[in-house]
Amino acid sequence: MMQLYIDFKCPAAYLALHPTLTLSEQLGVPIGWHAIRSYQSLLLPEKPDEEVSTRHRRVRALARQKTHQLYANVQKLPLRFRNPPTNTDMALAALCLMGDGGGDPLPFITAAFEAYWTSDADLNDALTVAALSGAPDLQNDDDDGDGARARLEVALREAEENGIFTSPTYVVQDVVQNKVSEQVFVGREHLPWIRELLQSAK
């Protein structure tokens, strides 16, 4: 199995979704889905008196956004950036509940990504998240989703203890000389290497 940590507000995770699903289908390798809270840089406005460090941050953020947009165009995916990026904790909490045995999370994951990147949905609102296709049953939670949010914080602590800090992060088992170890890869650019590892493990 391949483990994948995602955040719905992370453009790199959104762009990784379809290539990862294709890899999973081609190799017959299931995916274990996990929530991780990522940090997304603000796109700062240009100022005539900005400091060098501020200009560097602004230019890097703009370059990253343009690169993501280029890859989105290749995949023919809509990609509407928000500035600032908005909180997705409630959707991540729902994903954690599904990881606890709440059924196939893929319909919900697909719906949540689409809702964030195409329709400006508030993925930190319990009612909005509960209305998404494939969403877990949040009816037994209170209106603010405190129980689900508490589960998310537990999952985030567990991820941090395992060295997972951002999205998308892949964890793949590697077998060398009959010894099994876990390899951690940050970013979809590692998918060719991940494919090799998964093929060799069969």
Short mmCIF file of C-alpha atoms in Angstrom, two decimals:
data_model
loop_
_atom_site.label_atom_id
_atom_site.label_comp_id
_atom_site.label_asym_id
_atom_site.label_seq_id
_atom_site.Cartn_x
_atom_site.Cartn_y
_atom_site.Cartn_z
CA MET A 1 0.00 0.00 0.00
CA MET A 2 1.03 3.58 -0.66
CA GLN A 3 0.25 6.20 1.99
CA LEU A 4 -0.54 9.75 0.85
CA TYR A 5 -0.88 12.85 3.04
CA ILE A 6 -2.90 15.70 1.53
CA ASP A 7 -4.37 19.11 2.25
CA PHE A 8 -7.22 20.34 0.04
CA LYS A 9 -5.86 23.90 -0.12
CA CYS A 10 -2.49 22.67 -1.40
CA PRO A 11 -2.25 23.13 -5.19
CA ALA A 12 0.52 20.54 -5.45
CA ALA A 13 -1.74 17.95 -3.81
CA TYR A 14 -4.61 18.85 -6.14
CA LEU A 15 -2.32 18.43 -9.16
CA ALA A 16 -0.98 15.15 -7.76
CA LEU A 17 -4.42 13.55 -7.41
CA HIS A 18 -5.01 12.25 -10.95
CA PRO A 19 -1.41 11.08 -11.64
CA THR A 20 -1.43 9.25 -8.30
CA LEU A 21 -4.76 7.58 -9.02
CA THR A 22 -3.47 6.53 -12.42
CA LEU A 23 -0.37 5.00 -10.83
CA SER A 24 -2.49 3.20 -8.24
CA GLU A 25 -4.78 1.76 -10.90
CA GLN A 26 -2.00 0.69 -13.25
CA LEU A 27 -0.05 -1.13 -10.54
CA GLY A 28 -3.01 -2.35 -8.50
CA VAL A 29 -1.65 -0.64 -5.40
CA PRO A 30 -4.20 0.79 -2.95
CA ILE A 31 -3.77 4.24 -1.42
CA GLY A 32 -4.10 5.03 2.25
CA TRP A 33 -5.33 8.63 2.52
CA HIS A 34 -4.26 10.89 5.40
CA ALA A 35 -4.82 14.51 6.38
CA ILE A 36 -1.97 16.96 6.87
CA ARG A 37 -2.21 20.70 7.40
CA SER A 38 0.00 22.57 4.93
CA TYR A 39 1.20 26.15 4.81
CA GLN A 40 0.46 28.08 1.63
CA SER A 41 2.26 31.37 1.00
CA LEU A 42 0.38 34.62 0.54
CA LEU A 43 0.72 36.36 -2.79
CA LEU A 44 2.00 39.71 -1.53
CA PRO A 45 1.27 42.95 -3.42
CA GLU A 46 4.24 44.69 -4.97
CA LYS A 47 5.36 47.82 -3.12
CA PRO A 48 7.83 50.44 -4.34
CA ASP A 49 9.69 50.47 -1.02
CA GLU A 50 9.66 46.75 -0.28
CA GLU A 51 12.70 45.13 1.32
CA VAL A 52 14.79 42.63 -0.60
CA SER A 53 13.60 39.73 1.56
CA THR A 54 9.97 40.72 0.97
CA ARG A 55 10.54 40.96 -2.79
CA HIS A 56 12.15 37.52 -2.81
CA ARG A 57 9.15 36.01 -0.99
CA ARG A 58 6.73 37.72 -3.35
CA VAL A 59 8.58 36.62 -6.48
CA ARG A 60 8.96 33.03 -5.25
CA ALA A 61 5.26 32.80 -4.39
CA LEU A 62 4.29 34.19 -7.80
CA ALA A 63 6.66 31.78 -9.58
CA ARG A 64 5.21 28.81 -7.69
CA GLN A 65 1.69 29.90 -8.57
CA LYS A 66 2.57 30.24 -12.26
CA THR A 67 4.17 26.80 -12.26
CA HIS A 68 1.10 25.24 -10.67
CA GLN A 69 -1.09 26.99 -13.22
CA LEU A 70 1.02 25.63 -16.06
CA TYR A 71 0.65 22.05 -14.84
CA ALA A 72 -3.07 22.58 -14.24
CA ASN A 73 -3.42 23.67 -17.86
CA VAL A 74 -1.64 20.50 -18.98
CA GLN A 75 -4.11 18.41 -16.96
CA LYS A 76 -7.00 20.63 -18.10
CA LEU A 77 -7.88 21.31 -14.48
CA PRO A 78 -9.50 24.53 -13.26
CA LEU A 79 -7.29 26.21 -10.69
CA ARG A 80 -8.59 29.36 -8.99
CA PHE A 81 -6.14 30.59 -6.39
CA ARG A 82 -7.39 32.31 -3.27
CA ASN A 83 -5.37 35.02 -1.63
CA PRO A 84 -5.06 34.38 1.22
CA PRO A 85 -5.59 30.60 1.09
CA THR A 86 -8.49 29.63 3.35
CA ASN A 87 -8.66 27.10 6.16
CA THR A 88 -9.60 23.51 5.25
CA ASP A 89 -9.51 21.95 8.72
CA MET A 90 -13.11 20.68 8.74
CA ALA A 91 -12.62 18.82 5.45
CA LEU A 92 -9.36 17.38 6.77
CA ALA A 93 -11.17 16.32 9.93
CA ALA A 94 -13.81 14.58 7.81
CA LEU A 95 -11.05 12.76 5.95
CA CYS A 96 -9.69 11.54 9.29
CA LEU A 97 -13.09 10.15 10.20
CA MET A 98 -13.17 8.24 6.93
CA GLY A 99 -9.71 6.89 7.67
CA ASP A 100 -11.15 5.50 10.91
CA GLY A 101 -13.42 3.21 8.90
CA GLY A 102 -15.92 5.53 7.29
CA GLY A 103 -15.91 3.93 3.83
CA ASP A 104 -14.17 4.75 0.54
CA PRO A 105 -12.80 8.29 0.90
CA LEU A 106 -12.10 8.90 -2.80
CA PRO A 107 -15.50 10.40 -3.77
CA PHE A 108 -15.20 12.83 -0.87
CA ILE A 109 -11.58 13.68 -1.65
CA THR A 110 -12.42 14.42 -5.27
CA ALA A 111 -15.44 16.52 -4.28
CA ALA A 112 -13.48 18.47 -1.65
CA PHE A 113 -10.64 19.33 -4.04
CA GLU A 114 -13.13 20.43 -6.69
CA ALA A 115 -15.11 22.48 -4.18
CA TYR A 116 -12.02 24.34 -3.01
CA TRP A 117 -10.41 24.98 -6.38
CA THR A 118 -13.47 25.67 -8.54
CA SER A 119 -16.29 27.03 -6.36
CA ASP A 120 -14.65 28.81 -3.40
CA ALA A 121 -16.37 26.52 -0.92
CA ASP A 122 -15.63 27.02 2.78
CA LEU A 123 -13.99 23.74 3.74
CA ASN A 124 -13.74 24.83 7.36
CA ASP A 125 -17.53 24.85 7.73
CA ALA A 126 -19.11 21.63 9.03
CA LEU A 127 -22.37 22.00 7.09
CA THR A 128 -20.57 22.76 3.82
CA VAL A 129 -18.29 19.74 4.25
CA ALA A 130 -21.17 17.45 5.22
CA ALA A 131 -22.94 18.38 1.97
CA LEU A 132 -20.07 17.24 -0.24
CA SER A 133 -20.40 14.04 -2.22
CA GLY A 134 -19.19 11.05 -0.22
CA ALA A 135 -18.83 13.05 3.00
CA PRO A 136 -18.77 11.06 6.25
CA ASP A 137 -21.72 11.19 8.63
CA LEU A 138 -21.22 14.31 10.73
CA GLN A 139 -24.74 14.24 12.17
CA ASN A 140 -23.60 12.93 15.53
CA ASP A 141 -21.16 15.80 15.89
CA ASP A 142 -22.11 19.27 17.04
CA ASP A 143 -22.63 22.11 14.56
CA ASP A 144 -19.03 23.28 14.85
CA GLY A 145 -17.59 19.81 14.31
CA ASP A 146 -15.53 19.88 17.51
CA GLY A 147 -15.33 16.10 17.76
CA ALA A 148 -14.01 15.75 14.22
CA ARG A 149 -11.55 18.60 14.74
CA ALA A 150 -10.20 16.89 17.84
CA ARG A 151 -9.63 13.74 15.77
CA LEU A 152 -7.75 15.85 13.23
CA GLU A 153 -5.38 17.20 15.87
CA VAL A 154 -4.60 13.65 16.98
CA ALA A 155 -3.85 12.67 13.36
CA LEU A 156 -1.62 15.71 12.86
CA ARG A 157 0.40 14.88 15.97
CA GLU A 158 0.82 11.30 14.76
CA ALA A 159 1.96 12.51 11.36
CA GLU A 160 4.48 14.90 12.90
CA GLU A 161 5.87 12.10 15.06
CA ASN A 162 6.42 10.15 11.82
CA GLY A 163 8.22 13.05 10.15
CA ILE A 164 5.31 14.19 7.96
CA PHE A 165 4.94 17.96 7.78
CA THR A 166 3.49 18.99 4.42
CA SER A 167 1.38 18.05 1.41
CA PRO A 168 1.56 15.98 -0.70
CA THR A 169 3.78 13.50 1.10
CA TYR A 170 4.03 9.87 -0.01
CA VAL A 171 5.15 7.01 2.22
CA VAL A 172 6.13 3.86 0.33
CA GLN A 173 7.53 0.57 1.55
CA ASP A 174 10.89 -0.35 0.06
CA VAL A 175 12.43 -3.83 0.22
CA VAL A 176 16.24 -4.04 0.16
CA GLN A 177 17.98 -7.34 0.89
CA ASN A 178 14.76 -8.76 2.34
CA LYS A 179 14.46 -5.84 4.75
CA VAL A 180 11.38 -3.61 4.61
CA SER A 181 11.78 0.10 5.19
CA GLU A 182 9.61 3.13 4.57
CA GLN A 183 10.64 5.81 2.11
CA VAL A 184 9.16 9.29 2.44
CA PHE A 185 8.74 11.50 -0.65
CA VAL A 186 7.53 15.09 -0.63
CA GLY A 187 5.95 16.21 -3.91
CA ARG A 188 4.42 14.58 -6.99
CA GLU A 189 7.69 14.98 -8.91
CA HIS A 190 8.83 11.76 -7.21
CA LEU A 191 6.09 9.63 -8.78
CA PRO A 192 8.46 7.96 -11.32
CA TRP A 193 10.72 6.82 -8.46
CA ILE A 194 7.69 5.76 -6.41
CA ARG A 195 6.50 3.70 -9.40
CA GLU A 196 9.86 1.89 -9.50
CA LEU A 197 9.71 1.12 -5.78
CA LEU A 198 6.17 -0.20 -5.98
CA GLN A 199 6.98 -2.35 -9.01
CA SER A 200 10.06 -3.81 -7.35
CA ALA A 201 8.08 -4.61 -4.20
CA LYS A 202 5.66 -6.85 -6.11
#
